[in-house]
mmCIF file of C-alpha atoms and ligand atoms in Angstrom:
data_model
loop_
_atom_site.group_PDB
_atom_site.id
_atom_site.type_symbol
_atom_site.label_atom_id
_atom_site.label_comp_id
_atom_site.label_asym_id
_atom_site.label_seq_id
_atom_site.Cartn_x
_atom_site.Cartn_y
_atom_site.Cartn_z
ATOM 1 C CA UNK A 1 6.901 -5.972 -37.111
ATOM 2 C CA UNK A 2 3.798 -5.297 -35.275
ATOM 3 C CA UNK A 3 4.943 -5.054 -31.071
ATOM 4 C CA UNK A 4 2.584 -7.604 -28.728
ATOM 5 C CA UNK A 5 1.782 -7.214 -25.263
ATOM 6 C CA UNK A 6 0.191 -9.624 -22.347
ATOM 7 C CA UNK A 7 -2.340 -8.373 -19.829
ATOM 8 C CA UNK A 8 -3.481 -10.422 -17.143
ATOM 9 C CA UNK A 9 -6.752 -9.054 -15.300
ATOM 10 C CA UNK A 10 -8.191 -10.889 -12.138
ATOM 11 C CA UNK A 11 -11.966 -10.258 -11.127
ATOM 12 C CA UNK A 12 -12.579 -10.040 -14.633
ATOM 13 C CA UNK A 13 -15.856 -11.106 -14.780
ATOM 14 C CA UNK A 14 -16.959 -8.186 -12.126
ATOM 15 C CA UNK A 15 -18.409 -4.788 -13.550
ATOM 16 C CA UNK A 16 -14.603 -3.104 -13.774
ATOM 17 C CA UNK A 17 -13.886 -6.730 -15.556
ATOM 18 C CA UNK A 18 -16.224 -5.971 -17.720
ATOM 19 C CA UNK A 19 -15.882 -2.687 -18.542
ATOM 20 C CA UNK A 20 -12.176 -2.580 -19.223
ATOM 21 C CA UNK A 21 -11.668 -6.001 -21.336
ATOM 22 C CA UNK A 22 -13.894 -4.613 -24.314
ATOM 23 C CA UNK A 23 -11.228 -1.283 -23.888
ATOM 24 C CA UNK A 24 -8.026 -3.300 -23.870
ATOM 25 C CA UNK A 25 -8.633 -5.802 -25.999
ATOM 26 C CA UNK A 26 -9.458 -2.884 -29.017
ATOM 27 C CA UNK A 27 -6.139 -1.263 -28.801
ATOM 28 C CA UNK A 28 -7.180 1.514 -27.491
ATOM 29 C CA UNK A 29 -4.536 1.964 -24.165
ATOM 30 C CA UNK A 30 -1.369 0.074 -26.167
ATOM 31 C CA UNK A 31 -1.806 1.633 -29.901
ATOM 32 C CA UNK A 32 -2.736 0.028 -33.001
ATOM 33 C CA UNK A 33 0.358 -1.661 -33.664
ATOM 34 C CA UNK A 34 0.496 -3.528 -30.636
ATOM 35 C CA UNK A 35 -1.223 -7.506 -30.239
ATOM 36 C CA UNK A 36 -2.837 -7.959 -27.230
ATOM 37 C CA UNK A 37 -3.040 -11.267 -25.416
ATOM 38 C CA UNK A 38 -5.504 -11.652 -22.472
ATOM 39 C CA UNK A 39 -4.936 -13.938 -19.313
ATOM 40 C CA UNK A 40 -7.824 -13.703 -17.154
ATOM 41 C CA UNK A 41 -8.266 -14.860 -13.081
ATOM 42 C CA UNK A 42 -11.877 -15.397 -11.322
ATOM 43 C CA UNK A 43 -12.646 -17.728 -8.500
ATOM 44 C CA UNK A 44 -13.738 -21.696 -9.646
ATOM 45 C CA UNK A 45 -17.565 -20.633 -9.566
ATOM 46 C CA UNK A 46 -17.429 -17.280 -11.488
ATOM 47 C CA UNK A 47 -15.462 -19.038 -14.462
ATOM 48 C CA UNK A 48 -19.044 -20.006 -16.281
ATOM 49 C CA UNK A 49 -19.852 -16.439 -16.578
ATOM 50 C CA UNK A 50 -16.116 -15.802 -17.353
ATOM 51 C CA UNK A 51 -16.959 -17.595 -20.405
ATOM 52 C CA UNK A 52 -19.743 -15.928 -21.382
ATOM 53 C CA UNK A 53 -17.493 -12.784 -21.432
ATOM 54 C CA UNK A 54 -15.636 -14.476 -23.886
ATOM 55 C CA UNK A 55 -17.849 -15.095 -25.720
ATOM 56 C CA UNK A 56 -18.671 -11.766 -26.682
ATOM 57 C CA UNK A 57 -14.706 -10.673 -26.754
ATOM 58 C CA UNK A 58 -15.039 -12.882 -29.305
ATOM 59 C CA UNK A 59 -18.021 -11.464 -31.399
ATOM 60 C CA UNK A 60 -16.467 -8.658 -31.663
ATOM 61 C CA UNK A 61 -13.861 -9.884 -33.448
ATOM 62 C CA UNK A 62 -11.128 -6.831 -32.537
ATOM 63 C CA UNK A 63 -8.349 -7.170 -35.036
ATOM 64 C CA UNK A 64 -5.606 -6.673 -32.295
ATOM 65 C CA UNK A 65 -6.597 -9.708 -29.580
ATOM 66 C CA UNK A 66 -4.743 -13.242 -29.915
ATOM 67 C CA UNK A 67 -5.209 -15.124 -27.108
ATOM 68 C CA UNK A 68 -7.744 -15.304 -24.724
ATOM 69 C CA UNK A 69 -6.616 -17.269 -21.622
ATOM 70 C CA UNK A 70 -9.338 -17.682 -18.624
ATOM 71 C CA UNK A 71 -8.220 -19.513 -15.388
ATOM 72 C CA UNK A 72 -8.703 -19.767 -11.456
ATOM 73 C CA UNK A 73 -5.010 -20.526 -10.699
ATOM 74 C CA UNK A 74 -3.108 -17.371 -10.409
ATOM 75 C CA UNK A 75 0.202 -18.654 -11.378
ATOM 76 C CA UNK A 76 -1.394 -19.436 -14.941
ATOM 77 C CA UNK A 77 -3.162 -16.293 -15.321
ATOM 78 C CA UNK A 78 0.616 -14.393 -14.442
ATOM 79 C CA UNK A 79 2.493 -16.400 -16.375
ATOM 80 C CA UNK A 80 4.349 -14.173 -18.791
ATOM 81 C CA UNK A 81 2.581 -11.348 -18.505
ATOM 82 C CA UNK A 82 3.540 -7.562 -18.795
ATOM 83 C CA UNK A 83 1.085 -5.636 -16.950
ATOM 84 C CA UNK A 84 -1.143 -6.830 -14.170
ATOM 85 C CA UNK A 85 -4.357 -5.419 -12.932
ATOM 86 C CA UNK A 86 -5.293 -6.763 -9.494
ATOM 87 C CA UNK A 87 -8.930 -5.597 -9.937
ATOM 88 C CA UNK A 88 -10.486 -8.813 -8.109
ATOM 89 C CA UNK A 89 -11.498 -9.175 -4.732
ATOM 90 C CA UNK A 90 -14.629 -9.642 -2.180
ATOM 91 C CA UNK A 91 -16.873 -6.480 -2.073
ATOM 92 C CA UNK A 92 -17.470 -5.430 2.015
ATOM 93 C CA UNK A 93 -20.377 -7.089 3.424
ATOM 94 C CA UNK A 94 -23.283 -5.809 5.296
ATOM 95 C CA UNK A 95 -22.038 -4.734 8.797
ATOM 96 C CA UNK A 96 -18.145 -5.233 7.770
ATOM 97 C CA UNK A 97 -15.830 -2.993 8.941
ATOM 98 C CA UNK A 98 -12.810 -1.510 6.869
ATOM 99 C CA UNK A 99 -10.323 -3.564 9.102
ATOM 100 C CA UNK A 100 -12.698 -6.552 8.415
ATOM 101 C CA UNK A 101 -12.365 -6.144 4.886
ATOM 102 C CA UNK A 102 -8.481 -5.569 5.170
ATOM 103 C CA UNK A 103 -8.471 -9.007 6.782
ATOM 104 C CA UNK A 104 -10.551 -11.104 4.388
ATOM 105 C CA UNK A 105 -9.188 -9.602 1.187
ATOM 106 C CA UNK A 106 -5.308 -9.989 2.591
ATOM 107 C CA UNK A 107 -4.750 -13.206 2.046
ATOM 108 C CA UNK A 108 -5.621 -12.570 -1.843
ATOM 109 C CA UNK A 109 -2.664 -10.605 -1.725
ATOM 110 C CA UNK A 110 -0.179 -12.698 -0.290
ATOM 111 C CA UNK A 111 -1.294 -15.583 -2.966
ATOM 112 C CA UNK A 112 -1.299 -13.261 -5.651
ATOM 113 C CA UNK A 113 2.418 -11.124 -4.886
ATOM 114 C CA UNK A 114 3.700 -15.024 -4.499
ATOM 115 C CA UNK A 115 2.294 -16.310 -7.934
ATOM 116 C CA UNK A 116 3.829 -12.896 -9.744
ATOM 117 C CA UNK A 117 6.632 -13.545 -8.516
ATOM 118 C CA UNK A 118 7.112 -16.869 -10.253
ATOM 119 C CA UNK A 119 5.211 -16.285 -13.303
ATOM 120 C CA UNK A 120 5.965 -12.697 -14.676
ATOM 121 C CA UNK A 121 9.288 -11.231 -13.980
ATOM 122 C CA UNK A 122 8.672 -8.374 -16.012
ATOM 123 C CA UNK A 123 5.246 -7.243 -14.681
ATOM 124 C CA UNK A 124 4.081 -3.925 -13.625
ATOM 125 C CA UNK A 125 1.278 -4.111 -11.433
ATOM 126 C CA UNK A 126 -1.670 -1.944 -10.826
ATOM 127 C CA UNK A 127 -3.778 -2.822 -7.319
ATOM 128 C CA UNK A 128 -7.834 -2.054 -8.105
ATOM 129 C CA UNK A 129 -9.329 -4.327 -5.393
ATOM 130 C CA UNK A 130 -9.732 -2.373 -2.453
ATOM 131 C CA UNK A 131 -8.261 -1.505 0.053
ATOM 132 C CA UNK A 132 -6.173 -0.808 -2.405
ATOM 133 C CA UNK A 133 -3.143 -0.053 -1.090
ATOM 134 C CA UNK A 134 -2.889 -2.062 2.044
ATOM 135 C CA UNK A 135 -3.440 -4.879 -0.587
ATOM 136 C CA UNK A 136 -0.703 -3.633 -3.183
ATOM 137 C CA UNK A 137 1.576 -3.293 -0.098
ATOM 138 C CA UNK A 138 1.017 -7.057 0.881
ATOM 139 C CA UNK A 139 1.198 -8.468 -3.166
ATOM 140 C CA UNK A 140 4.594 -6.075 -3.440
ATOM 141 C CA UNK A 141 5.496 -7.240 -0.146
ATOM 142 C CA UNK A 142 5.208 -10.935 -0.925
ATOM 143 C CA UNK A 143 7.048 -10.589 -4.304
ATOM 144 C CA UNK A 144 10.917 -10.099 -4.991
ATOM 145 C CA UNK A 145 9.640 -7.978 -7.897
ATOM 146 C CA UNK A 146 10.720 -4.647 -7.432
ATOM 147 C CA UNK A 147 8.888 -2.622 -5.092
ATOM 148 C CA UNK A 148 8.790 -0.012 -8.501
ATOM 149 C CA UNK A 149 6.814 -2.073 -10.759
ATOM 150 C CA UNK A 150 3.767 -2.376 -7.732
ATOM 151 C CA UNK A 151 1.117 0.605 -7.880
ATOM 152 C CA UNK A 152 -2.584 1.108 -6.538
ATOM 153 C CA UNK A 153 -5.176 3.147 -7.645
ATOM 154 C CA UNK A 154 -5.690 6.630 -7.348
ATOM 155 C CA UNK A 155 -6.122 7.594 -10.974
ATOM 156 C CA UNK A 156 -10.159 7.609 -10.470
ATOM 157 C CA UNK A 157 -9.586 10.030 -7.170
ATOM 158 C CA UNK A 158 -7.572 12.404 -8.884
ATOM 159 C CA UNK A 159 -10.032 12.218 -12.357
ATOM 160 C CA UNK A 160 -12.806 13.037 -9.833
ATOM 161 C CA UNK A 161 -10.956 15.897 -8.392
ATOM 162 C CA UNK A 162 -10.046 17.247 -11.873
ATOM 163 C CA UNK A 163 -13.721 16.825 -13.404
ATOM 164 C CA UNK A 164 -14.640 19.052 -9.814
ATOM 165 C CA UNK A 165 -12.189 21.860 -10.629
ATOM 166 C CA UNK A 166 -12.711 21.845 -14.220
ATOM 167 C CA UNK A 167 -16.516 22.371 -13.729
ATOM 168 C CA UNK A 168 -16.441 25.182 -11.210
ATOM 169 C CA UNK A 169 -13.801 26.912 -13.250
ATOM 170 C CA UNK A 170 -15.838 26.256 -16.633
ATOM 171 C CA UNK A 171 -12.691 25.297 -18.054
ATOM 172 C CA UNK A 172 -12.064 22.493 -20.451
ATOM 173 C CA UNK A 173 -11.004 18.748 -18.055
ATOM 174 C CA UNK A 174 -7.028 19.436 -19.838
ATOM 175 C CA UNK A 175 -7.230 23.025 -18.827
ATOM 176 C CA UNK A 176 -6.524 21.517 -15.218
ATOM 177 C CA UNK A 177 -3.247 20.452 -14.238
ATOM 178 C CA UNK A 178 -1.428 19.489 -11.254
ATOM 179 C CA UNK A 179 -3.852 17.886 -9.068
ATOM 180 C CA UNK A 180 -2.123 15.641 -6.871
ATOM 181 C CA UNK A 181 -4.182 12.824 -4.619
ATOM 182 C CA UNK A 182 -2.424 12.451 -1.307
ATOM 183 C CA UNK A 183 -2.145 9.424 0.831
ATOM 184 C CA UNK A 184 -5.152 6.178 0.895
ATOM 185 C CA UNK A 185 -7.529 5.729 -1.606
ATOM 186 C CA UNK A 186 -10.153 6.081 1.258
ATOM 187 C CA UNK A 187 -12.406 8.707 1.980
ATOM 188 C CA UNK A 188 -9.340 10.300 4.298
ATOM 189 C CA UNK A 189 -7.462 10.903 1.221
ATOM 190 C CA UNK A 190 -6.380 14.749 0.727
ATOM 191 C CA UNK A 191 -7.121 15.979 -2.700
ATOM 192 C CA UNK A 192 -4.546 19.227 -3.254
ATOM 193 C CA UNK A 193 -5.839 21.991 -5.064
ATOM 194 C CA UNK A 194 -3.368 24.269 -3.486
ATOM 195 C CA UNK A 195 -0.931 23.065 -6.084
ATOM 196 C CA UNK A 196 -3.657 22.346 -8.679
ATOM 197 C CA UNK A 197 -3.312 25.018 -11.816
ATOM 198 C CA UNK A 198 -5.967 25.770 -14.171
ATOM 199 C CA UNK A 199 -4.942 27.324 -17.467
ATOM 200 C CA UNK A 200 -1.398 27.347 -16.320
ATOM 201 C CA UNK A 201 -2.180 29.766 -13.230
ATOM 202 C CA UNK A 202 -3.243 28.504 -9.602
ATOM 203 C CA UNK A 203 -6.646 26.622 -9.067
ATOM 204 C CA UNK A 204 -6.979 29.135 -5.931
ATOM 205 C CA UNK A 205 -6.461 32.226 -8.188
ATOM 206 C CA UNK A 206 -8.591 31.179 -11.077
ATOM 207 C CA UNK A 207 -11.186 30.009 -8.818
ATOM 208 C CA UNK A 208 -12.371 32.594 -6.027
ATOM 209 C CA UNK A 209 -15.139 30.253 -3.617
ATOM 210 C CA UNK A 210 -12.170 29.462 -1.650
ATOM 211 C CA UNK A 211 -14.293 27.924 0.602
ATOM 212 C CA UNK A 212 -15.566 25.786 -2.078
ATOM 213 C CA UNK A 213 -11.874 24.377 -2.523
ATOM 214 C CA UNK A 214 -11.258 23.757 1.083
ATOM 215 C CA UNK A 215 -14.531 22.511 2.092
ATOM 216 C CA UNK A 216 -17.143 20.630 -0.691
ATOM 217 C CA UNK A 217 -14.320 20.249 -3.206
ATOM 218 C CA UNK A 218 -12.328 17.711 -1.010
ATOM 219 C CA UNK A 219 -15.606 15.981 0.432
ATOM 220 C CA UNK A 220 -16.682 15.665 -2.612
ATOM 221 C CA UNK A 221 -14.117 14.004 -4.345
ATOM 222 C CA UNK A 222 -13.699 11.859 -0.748
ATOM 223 C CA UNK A 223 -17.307 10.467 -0.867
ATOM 224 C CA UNK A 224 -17.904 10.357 -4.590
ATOM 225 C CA UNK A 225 -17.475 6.392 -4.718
ATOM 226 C CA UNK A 226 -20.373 6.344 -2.012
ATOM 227 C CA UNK A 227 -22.132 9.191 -4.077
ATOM 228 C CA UNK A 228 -22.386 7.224 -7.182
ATOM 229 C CA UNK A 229 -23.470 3.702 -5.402
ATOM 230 C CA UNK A 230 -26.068 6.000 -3.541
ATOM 231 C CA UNK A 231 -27.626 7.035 -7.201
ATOM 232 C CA UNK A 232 -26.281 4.193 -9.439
ATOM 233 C CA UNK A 233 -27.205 1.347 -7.184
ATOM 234 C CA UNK A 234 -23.978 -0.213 -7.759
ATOM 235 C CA UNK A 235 -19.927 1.145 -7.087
ATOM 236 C CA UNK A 236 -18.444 2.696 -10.045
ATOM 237 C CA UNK A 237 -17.659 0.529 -12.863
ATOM 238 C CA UNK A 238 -16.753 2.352 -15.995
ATOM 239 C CA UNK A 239 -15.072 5.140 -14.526
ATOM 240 C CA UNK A 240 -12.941 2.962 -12.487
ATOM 241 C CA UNK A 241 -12.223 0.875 -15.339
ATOM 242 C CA UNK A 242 -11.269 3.747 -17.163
ATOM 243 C CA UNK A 243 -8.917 5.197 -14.484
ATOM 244 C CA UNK A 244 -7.321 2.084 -14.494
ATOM 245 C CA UNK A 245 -6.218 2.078 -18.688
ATOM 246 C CA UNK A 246 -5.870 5.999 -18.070
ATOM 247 C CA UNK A 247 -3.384 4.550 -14.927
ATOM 248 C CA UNK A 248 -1.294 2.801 -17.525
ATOM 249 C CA UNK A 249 -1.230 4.844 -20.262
ATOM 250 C CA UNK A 250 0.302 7.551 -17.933
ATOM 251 C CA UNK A 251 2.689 5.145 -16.809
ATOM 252 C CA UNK A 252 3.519 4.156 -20.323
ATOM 253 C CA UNK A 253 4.393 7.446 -21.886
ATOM 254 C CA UNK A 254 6.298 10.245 -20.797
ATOM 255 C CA UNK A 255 4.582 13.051 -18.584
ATOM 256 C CA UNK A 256 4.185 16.150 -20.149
ATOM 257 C CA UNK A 257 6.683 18.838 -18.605
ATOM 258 C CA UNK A 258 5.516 20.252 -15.562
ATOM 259 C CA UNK A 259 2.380 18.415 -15.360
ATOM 260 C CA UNK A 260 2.149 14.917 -12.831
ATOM 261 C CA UNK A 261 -0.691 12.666 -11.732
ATOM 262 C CA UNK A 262 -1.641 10.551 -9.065
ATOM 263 C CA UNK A 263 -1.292 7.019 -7.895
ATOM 264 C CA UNK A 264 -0.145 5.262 -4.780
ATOM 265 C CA UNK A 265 3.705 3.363 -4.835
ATOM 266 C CA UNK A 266 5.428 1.795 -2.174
ATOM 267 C CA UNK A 267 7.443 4.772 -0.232
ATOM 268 C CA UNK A 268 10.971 6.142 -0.479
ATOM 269 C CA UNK A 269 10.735 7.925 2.416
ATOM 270 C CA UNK A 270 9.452 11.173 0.542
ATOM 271 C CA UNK A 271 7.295 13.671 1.961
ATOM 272 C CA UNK A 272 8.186 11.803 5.408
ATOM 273 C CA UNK A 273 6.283 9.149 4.613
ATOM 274 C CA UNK A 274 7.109 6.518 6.154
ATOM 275 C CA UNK A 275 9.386 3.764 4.004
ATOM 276 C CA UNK A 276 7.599 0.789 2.521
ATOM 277 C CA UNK A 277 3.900 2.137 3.111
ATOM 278 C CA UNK A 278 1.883 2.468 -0.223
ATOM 279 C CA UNK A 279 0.889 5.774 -0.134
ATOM 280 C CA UNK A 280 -0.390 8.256 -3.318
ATOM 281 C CA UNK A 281 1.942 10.972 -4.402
ATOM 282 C CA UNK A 282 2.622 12.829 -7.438
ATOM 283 C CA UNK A 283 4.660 11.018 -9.849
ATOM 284 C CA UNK A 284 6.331 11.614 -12.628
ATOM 285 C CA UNK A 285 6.790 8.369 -15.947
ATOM 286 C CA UNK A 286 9.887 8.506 -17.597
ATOM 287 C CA UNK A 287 8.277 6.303 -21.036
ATOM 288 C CA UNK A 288 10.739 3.800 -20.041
ATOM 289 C CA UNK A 289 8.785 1.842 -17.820
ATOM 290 C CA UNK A 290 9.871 4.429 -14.777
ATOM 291 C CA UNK A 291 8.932 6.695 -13.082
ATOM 292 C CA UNK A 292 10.229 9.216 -10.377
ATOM 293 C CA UNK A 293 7.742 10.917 -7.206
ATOM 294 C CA UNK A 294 7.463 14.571 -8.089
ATOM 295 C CA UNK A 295 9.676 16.398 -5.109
ATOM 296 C CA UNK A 296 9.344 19.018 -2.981
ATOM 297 C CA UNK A 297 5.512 20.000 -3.985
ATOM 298 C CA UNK A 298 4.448 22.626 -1.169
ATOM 299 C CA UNK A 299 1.957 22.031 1.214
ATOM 300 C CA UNK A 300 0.139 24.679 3.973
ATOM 301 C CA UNK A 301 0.216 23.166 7.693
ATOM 302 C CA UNK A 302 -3.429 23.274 6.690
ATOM 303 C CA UNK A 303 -2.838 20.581 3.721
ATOM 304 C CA UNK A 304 -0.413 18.760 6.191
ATOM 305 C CA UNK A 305 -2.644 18.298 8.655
ATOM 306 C CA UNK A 306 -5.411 16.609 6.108
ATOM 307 C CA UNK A 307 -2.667 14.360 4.335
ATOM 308 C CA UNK A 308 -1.561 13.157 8.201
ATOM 309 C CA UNK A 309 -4.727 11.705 8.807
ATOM 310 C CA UNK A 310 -4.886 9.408 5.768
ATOM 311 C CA UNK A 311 -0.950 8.571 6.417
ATOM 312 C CA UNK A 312 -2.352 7.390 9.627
ATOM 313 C CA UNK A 313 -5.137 5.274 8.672
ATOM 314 C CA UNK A 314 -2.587 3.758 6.374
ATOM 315 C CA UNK A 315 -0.330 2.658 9.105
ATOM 316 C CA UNK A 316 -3.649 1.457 10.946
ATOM 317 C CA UNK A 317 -4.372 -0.674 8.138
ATOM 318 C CA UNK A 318 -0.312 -1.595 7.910
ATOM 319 C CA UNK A 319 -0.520 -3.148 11.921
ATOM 320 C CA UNK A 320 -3.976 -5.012 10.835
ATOM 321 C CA UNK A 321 -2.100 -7.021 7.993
ATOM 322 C CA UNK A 322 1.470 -7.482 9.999
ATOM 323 C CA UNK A 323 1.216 -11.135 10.004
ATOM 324 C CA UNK A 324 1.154 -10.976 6.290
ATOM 325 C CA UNK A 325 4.379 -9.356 5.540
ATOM 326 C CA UNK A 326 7.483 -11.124 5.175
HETATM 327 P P1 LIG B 401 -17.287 -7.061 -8.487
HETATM 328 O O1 LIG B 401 -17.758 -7.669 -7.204
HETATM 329 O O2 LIG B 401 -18.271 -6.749 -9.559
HETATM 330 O O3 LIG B 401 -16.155 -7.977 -9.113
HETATM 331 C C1 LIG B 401 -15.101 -8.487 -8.382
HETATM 332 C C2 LIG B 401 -14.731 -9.797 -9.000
HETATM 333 O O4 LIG B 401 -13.582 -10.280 -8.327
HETATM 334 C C3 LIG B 401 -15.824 -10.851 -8.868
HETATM 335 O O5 LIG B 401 -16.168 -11.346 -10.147
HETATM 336 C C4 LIG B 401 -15.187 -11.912 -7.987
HETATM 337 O O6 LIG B 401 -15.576 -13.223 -8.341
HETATM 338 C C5 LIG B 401 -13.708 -11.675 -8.258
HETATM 339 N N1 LIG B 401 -12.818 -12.188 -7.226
HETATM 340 C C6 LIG B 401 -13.000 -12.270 -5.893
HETATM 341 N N2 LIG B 401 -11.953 -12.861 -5.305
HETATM 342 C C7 LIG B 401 -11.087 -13.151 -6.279
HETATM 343 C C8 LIG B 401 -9.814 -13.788 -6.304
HETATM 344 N N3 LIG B 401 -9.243 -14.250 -5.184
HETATM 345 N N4 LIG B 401 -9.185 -13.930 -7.481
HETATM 346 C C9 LIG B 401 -9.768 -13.492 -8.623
HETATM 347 N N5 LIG B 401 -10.961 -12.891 -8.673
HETATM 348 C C10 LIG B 401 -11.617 -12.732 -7.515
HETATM 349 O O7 LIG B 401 -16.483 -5.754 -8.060
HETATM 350 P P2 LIG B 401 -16.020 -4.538 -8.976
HETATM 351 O O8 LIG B 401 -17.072 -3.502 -8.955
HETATM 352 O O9 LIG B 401 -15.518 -5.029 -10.277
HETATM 353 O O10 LIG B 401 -14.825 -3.949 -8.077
HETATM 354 C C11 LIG B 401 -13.628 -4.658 -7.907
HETATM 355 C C12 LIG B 401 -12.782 -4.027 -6.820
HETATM 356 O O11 LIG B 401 -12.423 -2.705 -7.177
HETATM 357 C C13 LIG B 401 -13.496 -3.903 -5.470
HETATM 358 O O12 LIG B 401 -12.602 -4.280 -4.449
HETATM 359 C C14 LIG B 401 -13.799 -2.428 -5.377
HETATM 360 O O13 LIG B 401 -13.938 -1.994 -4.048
HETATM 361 C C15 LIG B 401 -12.580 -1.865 -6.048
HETATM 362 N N6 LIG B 401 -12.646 -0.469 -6.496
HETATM 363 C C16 LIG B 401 -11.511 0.257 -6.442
HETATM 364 C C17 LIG B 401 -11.443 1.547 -6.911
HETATM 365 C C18 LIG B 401 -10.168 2.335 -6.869
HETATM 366 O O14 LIG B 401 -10.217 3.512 -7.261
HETATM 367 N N7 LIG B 401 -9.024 1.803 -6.433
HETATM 368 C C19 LIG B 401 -12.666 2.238 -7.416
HETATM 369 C C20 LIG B 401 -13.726 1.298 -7.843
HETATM 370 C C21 LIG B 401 -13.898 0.056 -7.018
HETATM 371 O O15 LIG B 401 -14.736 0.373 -5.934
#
């Protein structure tokens, strides 16, 4: 009997939207023996060109996809589902400030960690819209769902920082292992090479320029989102729509021994982070549905220093939202 499986996506009609429905609905993250159903969330006026999206998931006629459901009620679009990708919500505005953003896409949040709550008690959820984790710490905050099941995105940071070492080492992209993306999905984030391995031996012995790794490897992967709208015109799209299926495929199988990667859960206290915040770690899927945060992973005072600055600017971001914890 073939296995089915019920995806919400909200912002779906954005240029992620679009360039992850085609992905899931052809089997392609889930495996060709499971039946995918769809639920998809936009706001009242986008649902026209919703439709239109339809339209073509329909023309293509994918064996695998049931149901289509499209809405602008966020209860509907949870309602049963098993994974949830938060992908929707307002781009920054000309002259907005981070903390502006934080404010105006907050309230999404809170709406959306209520309406999860009520509609899909076996969700895992995977926070796109950005800031990303100050919103996936409101949604988890605002849910009784587990605090385990809530995640935001750092799949696409620690892809970037792979691709870099991969390049400069000439290696093949599964030669590299190990890369770990610490703390916001911001440009403060610390991308580690100092635990990264290449060919099973140390990123900083297989690659000499270590200047390289502790200077334009990190800014680089930091400022690659504003890289790419720079030359593209537009953020990244298909890349971040493909971090997010690579997000839960990794989440849905086990990790291969010694290996980890990347994404941003609400806090145990590791690292000395502090408990609750939703910062990015290594981590560890079980194939069960769970998944552990990779322990004691070394890090210089050097590292330390760069992964403090992004734990701050999380707890800046933390204070802005206050009023919209419970
Ligand atoms: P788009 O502006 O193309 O699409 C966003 C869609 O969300 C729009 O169709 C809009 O109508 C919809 N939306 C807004 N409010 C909503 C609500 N309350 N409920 C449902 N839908 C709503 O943006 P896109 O390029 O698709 O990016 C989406 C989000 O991903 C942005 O916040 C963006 O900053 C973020 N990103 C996050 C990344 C990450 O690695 N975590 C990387 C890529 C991307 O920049």
């Amino acid at each position: 009997m073939s296995k089915s499986v019920k995806v919400a996506v909200t912002g779906a009609a954005g240029q992620i939207g679009y360039a992850m429905l085609f992905r899931l609905a052809s089997g392609e993250v889930f495996g060709p023996d499971t039946r995918i159903s769809l639920s998809l969330l936009e706001i009242t006026p986008v649902l026209p060109a919703l439709e239109g999206v339809v339209m073509e998931l329909d023309d293509c006629a994918f064996s695998l996809l049931d149901d289509v459901v499209i809405t602008d009620n966020a209860e509907t679009a949870f309602d049963g589902v098993n994974w949830a990708l938060l992908v929707g919500s307002k781009p920054r505005g000309k002259g907005m400030e981070r903390g502006d953003l934080i404010r105006e896409n907050g309230p999404i949040f809170v709406g959306q960690g209520n309406a999860l709550n009520k509609a899909a008690s076996n969700a895992r959820v995977l926070v796109v819209g950005n800031p990303a984790n100050t919103n996936c710490l409101i949604a988890a905050n605002n849910s009784d769902l587990p605090a385990s099941r809530f995640a935001a995105m750092t799949q696409l940071d620690h892809n970037r920082a792979t691709a870099q070492l991969a390049r400069k080492a000439g290696v093949k992209m599964d030669d590299v292992t190990n890369v770990t993306i610490w703390g916001n999905h911001s440009a403060t984030q610390y991308p580690d090479a100092e635990n990264a391995k290449i060919g099973g031996k140390p990123a900083y012995e297989v690659i000499s320029d270590h200047d390289w790794l502790k200077g334009e490897f990190i800014t680089k992967v930091q400022k690659r989102g504003a890289e790419v709208i720079a030359a593209r015109g537009h953020s990244s799209a298909a890349s971040a729509a493909n971090a997010a299926l690579h997000h839960v495929k990794n989440m849905s199988k086990p990790t291969p021994a010694g290996d980890w990667f990347s994404c941003a859960v609400v806090s145990d206290g590791s690292y000395g982070i502090d408990e609750g915040l939703v910062c990015s770690v290594p981590i560890r899927a079980d194939g069960n549905g769970g998944f552990s945060i990779v322990q004691n992973v070394p890090m210089s005072d050097w590292a330390k220093e760069k992964f403090n600055i992004s734990l701050e600017e999380l707890r800046t971001e933390k204070s802005v939202i206050a009023d919209l914890l419970k």
